[in-house]
Short mmCIF file of C-alpha atoms in Angstrom, two decimals:
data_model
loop_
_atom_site.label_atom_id
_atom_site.label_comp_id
_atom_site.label_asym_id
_atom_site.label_seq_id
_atom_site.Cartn_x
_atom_site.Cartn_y
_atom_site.Cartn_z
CA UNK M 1 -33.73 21.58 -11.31
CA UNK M 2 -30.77 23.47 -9.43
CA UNK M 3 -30.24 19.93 -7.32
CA UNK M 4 -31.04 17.94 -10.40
CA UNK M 5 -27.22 19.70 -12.16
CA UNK M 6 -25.56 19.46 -9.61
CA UNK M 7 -26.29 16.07 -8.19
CA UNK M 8 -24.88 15.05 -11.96
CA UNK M 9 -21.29 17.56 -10.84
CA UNK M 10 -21.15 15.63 -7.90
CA UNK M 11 -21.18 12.66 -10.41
CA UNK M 12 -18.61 13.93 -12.78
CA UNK M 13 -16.78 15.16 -9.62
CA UNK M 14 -16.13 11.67 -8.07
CA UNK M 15 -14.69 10.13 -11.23
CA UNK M 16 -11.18 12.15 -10.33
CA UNK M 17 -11.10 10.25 -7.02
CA UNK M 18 -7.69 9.21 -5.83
CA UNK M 19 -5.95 11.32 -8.95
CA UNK M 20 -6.46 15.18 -7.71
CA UNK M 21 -4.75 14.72 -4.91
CA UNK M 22 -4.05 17.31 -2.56
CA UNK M 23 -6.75 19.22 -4.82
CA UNK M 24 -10.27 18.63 -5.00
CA UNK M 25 -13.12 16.96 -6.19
CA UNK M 26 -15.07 19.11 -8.71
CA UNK M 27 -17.31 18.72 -11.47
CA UNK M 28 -19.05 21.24 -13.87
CA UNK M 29 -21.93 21.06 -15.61
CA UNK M 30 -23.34 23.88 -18.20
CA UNK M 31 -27.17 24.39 -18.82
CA UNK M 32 -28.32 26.40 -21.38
CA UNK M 33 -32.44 26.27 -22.12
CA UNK M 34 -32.41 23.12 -20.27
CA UNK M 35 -30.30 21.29 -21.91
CA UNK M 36 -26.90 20.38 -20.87
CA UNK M 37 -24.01 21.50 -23.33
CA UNK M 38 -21.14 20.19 -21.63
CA UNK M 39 -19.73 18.94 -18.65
CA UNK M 40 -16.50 18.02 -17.22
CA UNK M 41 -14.63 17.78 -13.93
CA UNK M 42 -11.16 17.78 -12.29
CA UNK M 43 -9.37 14.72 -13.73
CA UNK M 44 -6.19 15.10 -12.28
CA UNK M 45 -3.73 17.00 -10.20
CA UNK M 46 -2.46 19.45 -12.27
CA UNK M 47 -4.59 19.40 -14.85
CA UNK M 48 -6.88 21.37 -16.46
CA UNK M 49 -10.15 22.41 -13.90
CA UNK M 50 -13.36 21.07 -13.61
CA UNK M 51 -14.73 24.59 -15.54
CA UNK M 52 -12.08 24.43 -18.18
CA UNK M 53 -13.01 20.84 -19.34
CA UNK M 54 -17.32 21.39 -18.93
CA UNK M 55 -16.37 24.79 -21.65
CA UNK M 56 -14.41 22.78 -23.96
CA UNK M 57 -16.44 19.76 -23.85
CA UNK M 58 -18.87 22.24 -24.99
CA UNK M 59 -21.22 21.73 -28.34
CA UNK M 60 -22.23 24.64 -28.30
CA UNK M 61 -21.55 28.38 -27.84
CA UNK M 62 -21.83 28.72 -23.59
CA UNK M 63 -22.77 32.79 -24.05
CA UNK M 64 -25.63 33.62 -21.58
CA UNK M 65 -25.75 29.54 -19.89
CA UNK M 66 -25.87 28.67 -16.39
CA UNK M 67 -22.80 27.00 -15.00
CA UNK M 68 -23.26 23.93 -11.89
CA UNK M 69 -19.97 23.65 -9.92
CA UNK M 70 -19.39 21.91 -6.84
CA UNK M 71 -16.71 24.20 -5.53
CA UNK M 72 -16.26 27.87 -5.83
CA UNK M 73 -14.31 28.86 -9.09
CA UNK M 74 -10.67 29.64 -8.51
CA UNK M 75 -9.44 33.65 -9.10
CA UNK M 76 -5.88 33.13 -8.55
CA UNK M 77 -3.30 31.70 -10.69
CA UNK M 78 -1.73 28.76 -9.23
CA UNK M 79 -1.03 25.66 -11.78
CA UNK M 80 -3.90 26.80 -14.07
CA UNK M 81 -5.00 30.31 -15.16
CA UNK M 82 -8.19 31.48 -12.44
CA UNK M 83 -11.45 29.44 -13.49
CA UNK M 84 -13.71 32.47 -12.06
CA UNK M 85 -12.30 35.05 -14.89
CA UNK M 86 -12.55 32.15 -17.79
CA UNK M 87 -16.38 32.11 -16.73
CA UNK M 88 -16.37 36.09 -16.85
CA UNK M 89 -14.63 36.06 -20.44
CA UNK M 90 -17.17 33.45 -21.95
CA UNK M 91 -19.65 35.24 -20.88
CA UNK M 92 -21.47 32.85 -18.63
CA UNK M 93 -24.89 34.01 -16.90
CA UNK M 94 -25.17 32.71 -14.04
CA UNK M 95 -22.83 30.27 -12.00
CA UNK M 96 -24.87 28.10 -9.14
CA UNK M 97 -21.98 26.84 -6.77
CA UNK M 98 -22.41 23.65 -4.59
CA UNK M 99 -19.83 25.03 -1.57
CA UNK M 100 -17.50 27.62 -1.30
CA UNK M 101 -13.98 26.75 -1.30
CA UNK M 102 -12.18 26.82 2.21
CA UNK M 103 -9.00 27.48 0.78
CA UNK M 104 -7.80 30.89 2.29
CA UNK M 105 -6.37 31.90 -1.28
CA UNK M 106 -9.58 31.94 -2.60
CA UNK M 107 -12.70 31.92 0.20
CA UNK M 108 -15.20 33.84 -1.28
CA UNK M 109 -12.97 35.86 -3.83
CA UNK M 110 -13.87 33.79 -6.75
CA UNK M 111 -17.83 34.21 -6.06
CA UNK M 112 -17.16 38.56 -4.99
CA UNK M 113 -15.37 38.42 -8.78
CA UNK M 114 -18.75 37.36 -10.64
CA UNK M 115 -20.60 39.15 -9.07
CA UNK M 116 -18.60 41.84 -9.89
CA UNK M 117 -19.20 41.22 -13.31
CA UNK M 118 -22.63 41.36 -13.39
CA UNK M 119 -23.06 37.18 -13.01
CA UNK M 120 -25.87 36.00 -10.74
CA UNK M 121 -24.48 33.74 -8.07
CA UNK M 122 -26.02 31.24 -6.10
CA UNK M 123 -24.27 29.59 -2.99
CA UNK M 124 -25.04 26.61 -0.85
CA UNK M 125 -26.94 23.74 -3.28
CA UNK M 126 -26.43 20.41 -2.22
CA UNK M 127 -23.95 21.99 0.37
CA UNK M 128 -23.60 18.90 2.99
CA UNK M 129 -23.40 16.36 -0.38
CA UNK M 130 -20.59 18.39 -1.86
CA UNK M 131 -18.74 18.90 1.86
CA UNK M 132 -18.74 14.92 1.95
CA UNK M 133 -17.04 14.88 -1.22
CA UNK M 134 -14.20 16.76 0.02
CA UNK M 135 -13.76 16.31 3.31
CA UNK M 136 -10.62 15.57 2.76
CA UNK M 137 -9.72 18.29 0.78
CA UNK M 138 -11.57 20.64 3.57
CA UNK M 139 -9.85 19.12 6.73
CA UNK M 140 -6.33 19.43 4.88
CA UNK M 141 -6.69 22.65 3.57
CA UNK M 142 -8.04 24.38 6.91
CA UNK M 143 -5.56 22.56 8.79
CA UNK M 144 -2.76 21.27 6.98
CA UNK M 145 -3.11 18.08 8.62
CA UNK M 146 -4.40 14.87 7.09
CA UNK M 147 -7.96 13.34 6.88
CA UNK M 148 -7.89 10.18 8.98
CA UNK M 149 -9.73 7.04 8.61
CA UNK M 150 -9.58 4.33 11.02
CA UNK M 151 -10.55 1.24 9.32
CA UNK M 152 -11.61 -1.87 11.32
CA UNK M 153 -12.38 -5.52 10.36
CA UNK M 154 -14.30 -8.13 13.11
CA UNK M 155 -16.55 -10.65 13.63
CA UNK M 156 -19.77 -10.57 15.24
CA UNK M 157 -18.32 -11.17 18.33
CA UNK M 158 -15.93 -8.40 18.06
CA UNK M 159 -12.51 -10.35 17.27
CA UNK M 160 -10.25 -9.48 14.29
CA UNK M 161 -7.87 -12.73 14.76
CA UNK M 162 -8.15 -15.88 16.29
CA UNK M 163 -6.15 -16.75 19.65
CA UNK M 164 -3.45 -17.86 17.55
CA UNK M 165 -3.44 -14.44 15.35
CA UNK M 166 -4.64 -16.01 12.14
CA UNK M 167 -7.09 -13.25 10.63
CA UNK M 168 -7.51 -14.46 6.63
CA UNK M 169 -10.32 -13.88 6.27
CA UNK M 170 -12.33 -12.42 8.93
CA UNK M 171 -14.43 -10.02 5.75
CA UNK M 172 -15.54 -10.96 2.52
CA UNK M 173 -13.98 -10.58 -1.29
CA UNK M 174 -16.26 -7.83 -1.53
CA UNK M 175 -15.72 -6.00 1.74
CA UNK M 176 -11.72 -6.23 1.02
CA UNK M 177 -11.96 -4.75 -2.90
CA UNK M 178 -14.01 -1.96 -0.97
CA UNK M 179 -11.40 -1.07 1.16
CA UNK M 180 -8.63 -1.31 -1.85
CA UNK M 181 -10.79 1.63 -3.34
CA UNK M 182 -10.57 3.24 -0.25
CA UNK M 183 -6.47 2.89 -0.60
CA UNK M 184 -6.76 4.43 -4.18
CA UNK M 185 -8.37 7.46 -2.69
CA UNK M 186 -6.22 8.08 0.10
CA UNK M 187 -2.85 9.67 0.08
CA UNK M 188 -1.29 7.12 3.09
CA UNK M 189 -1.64 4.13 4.61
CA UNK M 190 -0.01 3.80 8.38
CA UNK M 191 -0.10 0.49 10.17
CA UNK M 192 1.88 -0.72 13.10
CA UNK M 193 4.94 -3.36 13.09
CA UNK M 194 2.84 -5.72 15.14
CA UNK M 195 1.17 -6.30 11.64
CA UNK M 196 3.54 -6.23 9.40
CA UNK M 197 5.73 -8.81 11.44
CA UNK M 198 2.32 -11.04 11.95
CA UNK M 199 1.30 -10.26 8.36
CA UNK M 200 3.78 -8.99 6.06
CA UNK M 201 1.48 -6.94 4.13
CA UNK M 202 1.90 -5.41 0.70
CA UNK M 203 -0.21 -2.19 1.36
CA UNK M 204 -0.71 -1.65 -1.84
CA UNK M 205 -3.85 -0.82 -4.02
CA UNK M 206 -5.21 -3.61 -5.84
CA UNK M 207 -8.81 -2.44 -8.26
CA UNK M 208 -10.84 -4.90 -9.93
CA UNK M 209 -11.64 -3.10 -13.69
CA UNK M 210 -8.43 -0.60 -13.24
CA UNK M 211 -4.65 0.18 -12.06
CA UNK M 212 -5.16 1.43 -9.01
CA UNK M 213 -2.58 3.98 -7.19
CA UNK M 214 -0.55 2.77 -4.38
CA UNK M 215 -0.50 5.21 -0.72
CA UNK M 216 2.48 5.59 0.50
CA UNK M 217 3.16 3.11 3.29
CA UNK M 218 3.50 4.30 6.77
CA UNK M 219 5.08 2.17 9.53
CA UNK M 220 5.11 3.36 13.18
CA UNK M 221 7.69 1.20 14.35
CA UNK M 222 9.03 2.23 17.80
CA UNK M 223 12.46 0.51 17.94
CA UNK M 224 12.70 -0.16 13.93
CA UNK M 225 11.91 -4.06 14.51
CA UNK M 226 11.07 -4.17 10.58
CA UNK M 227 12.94 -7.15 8.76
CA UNK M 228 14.91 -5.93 6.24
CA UNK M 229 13.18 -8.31 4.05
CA UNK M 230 9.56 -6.94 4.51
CA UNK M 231 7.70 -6.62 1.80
CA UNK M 232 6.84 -2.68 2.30
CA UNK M 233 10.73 -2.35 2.05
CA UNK M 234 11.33 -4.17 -1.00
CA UNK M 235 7.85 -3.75 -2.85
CA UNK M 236 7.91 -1.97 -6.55
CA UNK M 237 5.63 0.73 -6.37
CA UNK M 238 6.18 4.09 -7.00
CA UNK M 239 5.02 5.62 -3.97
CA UNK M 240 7.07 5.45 -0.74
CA UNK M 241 7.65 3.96 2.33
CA UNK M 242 7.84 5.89 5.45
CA UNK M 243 9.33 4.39 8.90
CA UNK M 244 8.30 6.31 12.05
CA UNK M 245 10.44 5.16 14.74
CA UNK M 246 12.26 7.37 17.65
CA UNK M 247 16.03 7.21 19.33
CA UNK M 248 15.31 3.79 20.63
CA UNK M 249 16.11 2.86 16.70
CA UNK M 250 19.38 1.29 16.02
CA UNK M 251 21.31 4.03 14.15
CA UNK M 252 23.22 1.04 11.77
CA UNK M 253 19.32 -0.55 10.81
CA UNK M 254 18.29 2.40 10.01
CA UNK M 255 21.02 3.17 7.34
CA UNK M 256 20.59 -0.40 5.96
CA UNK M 257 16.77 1.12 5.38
CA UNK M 258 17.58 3.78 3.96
CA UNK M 259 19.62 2.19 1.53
CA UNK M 260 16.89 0.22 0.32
CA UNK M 261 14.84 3.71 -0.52
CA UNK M 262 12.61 4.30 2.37
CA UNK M 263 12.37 7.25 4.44
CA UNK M 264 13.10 7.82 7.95
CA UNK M 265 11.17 9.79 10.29
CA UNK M 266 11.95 9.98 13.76
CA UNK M 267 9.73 11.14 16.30
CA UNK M 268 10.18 12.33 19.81
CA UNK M 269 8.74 10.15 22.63
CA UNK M 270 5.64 9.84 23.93
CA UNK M 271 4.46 7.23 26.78
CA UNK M 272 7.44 5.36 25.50
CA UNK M 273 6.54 4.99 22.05
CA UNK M 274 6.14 7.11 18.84
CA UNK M 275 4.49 10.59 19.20
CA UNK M 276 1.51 9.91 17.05
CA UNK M 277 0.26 13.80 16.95
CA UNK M 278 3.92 15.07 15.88
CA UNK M 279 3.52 12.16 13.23
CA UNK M 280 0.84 13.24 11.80
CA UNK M 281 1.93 17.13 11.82
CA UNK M 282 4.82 15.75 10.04
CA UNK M 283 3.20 13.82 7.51
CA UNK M 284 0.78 16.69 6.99
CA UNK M 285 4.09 18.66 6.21
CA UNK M 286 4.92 16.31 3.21
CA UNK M 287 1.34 17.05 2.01
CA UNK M 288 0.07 13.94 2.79
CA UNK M 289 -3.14 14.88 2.99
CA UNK M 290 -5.28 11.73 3.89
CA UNK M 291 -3.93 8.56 5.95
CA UNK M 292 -6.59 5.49 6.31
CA UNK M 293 -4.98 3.71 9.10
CA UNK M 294 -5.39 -0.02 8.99
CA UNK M 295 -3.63 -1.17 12.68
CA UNK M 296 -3.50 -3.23 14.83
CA UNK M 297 -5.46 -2.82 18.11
CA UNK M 298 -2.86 -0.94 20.14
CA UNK M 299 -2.05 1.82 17.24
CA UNK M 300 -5.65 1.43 16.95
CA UNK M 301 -6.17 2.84 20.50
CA UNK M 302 -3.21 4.84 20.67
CA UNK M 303 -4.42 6.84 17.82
CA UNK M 304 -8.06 7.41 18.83
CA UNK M 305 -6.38 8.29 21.99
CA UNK M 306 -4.48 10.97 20.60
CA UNK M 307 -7.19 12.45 19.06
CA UNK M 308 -6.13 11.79 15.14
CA UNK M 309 -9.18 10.44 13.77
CA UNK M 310 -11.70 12.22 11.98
CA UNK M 311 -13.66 8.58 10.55
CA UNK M 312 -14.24 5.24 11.22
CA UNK M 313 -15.21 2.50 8.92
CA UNK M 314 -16.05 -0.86 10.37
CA UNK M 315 -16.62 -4.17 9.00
CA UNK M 316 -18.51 -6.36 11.15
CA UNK M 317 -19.01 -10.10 9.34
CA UNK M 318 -21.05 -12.40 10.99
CA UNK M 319 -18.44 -15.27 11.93
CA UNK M 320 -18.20 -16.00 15.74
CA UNK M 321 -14.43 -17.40 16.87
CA UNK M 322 -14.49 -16.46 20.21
CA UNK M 323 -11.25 -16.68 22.85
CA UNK M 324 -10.36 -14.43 25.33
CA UNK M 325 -6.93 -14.33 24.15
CA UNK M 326 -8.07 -13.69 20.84
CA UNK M 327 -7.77 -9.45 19.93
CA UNK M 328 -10.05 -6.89 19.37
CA UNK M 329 -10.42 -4.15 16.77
CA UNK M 330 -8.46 -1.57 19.91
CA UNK M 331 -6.77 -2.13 22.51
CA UNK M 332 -4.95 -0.47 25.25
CA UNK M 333 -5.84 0.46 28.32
CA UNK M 334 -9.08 1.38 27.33
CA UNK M 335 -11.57 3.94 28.73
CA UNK M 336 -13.04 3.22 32.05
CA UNK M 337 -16.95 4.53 32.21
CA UNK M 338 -19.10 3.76 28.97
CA UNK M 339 -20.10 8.02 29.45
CA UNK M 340 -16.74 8.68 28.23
CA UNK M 341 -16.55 6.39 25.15
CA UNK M 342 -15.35 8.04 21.94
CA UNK M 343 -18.97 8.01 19.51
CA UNK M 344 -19.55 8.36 16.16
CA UNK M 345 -22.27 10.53 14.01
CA UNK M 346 -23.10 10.89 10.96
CA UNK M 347 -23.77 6.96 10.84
CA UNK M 348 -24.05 5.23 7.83
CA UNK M 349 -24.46 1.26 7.14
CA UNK M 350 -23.91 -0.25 3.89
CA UNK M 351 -23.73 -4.32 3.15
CA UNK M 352 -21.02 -5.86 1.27
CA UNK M 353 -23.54 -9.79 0.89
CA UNK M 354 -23.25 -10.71 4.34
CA UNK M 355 -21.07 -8.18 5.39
CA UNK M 356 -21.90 -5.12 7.54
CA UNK M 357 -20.17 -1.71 6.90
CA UNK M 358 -20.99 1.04 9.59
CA UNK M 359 -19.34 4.22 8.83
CA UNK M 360 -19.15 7.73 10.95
CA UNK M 361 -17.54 10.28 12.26
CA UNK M 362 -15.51 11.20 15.52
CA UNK M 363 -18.12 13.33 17.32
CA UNK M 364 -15.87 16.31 18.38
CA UNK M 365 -15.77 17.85 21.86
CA UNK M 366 -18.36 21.44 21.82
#
């Protein structure tokens, strides 16, 4: 029954996705004589918590129930009152928590405070299910740098463009409104100017059944080649754009940017080009907490190279074009022996009709 609750948190939980931003995904579900009495989760940053909405959705009196969270209940006072105390002042019984919360602030505090009170805790259900649902939140909150997803489209024989660069559409309608709800969730989105001069994307976020937010836009533009008349520099949206260039930038362009709202970041050097791991420090600074990175193949390769990506998700359609000029999904110089190839765990495939979606993570050094 304890997996049944909380599988339906998890639920709740994901309906705040892309609005809690840099906070987390949590829902809250109270039992009382098996029956459920109220439920609610974290609908938005700054908002009221996940706890706070399950007790007021409440039809009844919550005295002597069983809370389900997904995350540890908060005992500091940041933007809202602590959640752990509220649970302590209605009188809850017992609180069953999915994970507890890697933030330093509160690590373990919240779940030492019931107990305290004479609550009966229980740690660690659905653990690996709740992690997923915030590993964003985890990675930027034990870090301070940003979750990264490197997103790839190609056909079956690897190619993401034809030898003339043409690339609509290598992936289906369905594939592509996928990765717009991928946009929604994510803080950023970084490309390279090799695609926004071949492309001239919006990099926006574009939902089927809702408004969808918009990252902010992240260009890693060595020299500042952007036209001034791109559309991530004249867009509305009311997120940002963010140019990541270095001293080879022409001091006078970059005003003329500037002046049309966009931010300037410049980055030291590295192999010539912009120091991808300061970047993403930097952007980690701003509290950008997640980027899903949607390059070309050399800031595809550059990035993996660097050692910035935690996922990738893959599209894989099965279209042949062929071409040995034509590109693949990364570039570079590449890695010379297969036993050094970066892997991936954690797979998981999913279809989209015809469409193939593999998904892992960066298996990380031991």
């Amino acid at each position: 029954m304890d997996s049944k609750y909380m599988k339906r948190a998890i639920e709740l939980a994901l309906k705040g996705k892309g609005y809690t931003s840099p906070n987390p995904l949590v829902g809250a579900v109270i039992v009382n004589k098996g029956r459920i009495i109220g439920e609610g989760y974290h609908e938005y940053y700054g908002g009221a918590h996940a706890e706070v909405n399950a007790i007021n959705s409440a039809f009844e009196n919550v005295q002597g129930a069983t809370m389900y969270v997904t995350l540890e209940p908060c005992s500091h006072f940041g933007k809202t009152p602590p959640c752990a105390q509220l649970l302590i002042d209605k009188k809850i019984k017992k609180v069953i928590i999915g994970m507890m919360d890697p933030n330093p602030i509160v690590a373990g505090r919240g779940i030492k405070l019931l107990r305290d009170n004479d609550i009966e805790v229980t740690v660690g259900v659905l653990e690996q299910e709740v992690k997923e649902l915030n590993e964003i939140f985890i990675k930027y909150i034990s870090t301070k740098l940003p979750f990264c997803i490197l997103k790839t489209a190609m056909t079956l024989d690897g190619k993401i463009a034809t030898n003339i660069g043409d690339s609509k559409w290598i992936t289906n309608k369905k594939s592509r409104e996928y990765v717009h709800e991928i946009r929604h969730q994510v803080s950023g989105i970084m490309v390279g100017i090799g695609t926004v001069l071949a492309d001239d994307p919006s990099l926006t976020t574009r939902l089927v059944d809702e408004e969808g937010i918009d990252p902010i836009r992240i260009i890693v533009d060595t020299k500042c080649r952007i036209p001034l008349d791109a559309k991530v520099l004249n867009i509305n949206s009311k997120e940002k754009t963010i140019i990541a260039t270095t001293k080879k930038a022409d001091k006078n362009k970059l005003e003329l940017i500037k002046e049309k709202g966009a931010e300037i970041i410049i980055t030291p050097l590295k192999n010539n080009q912009v120091d991808l791991g300061y970047l993403i420090k930097k952007l980690g600074e701003m509290e950008i907490d997640s980027i899903l990175i949607e390059g070309g193949s050399t800031l595809n390769y550059s990035i993996l190279k660097e050692g910035c990506v935690d996922k990738v998700i893959s599209f894989i359609a099965p279209k042949i074009i062929g071409g040995d000029n034509a590109k693949t999904p990364v570039g570079g110089i590449g890695i010379e022996y297969v036993k050094n190839a970066i892997e991936l765990e954690n797979i998981k495939l999913k279809m989209f009709e015809q469409d193939i979606m593999i998904e892992g993570y960066l298996r990380k050094e031991e």
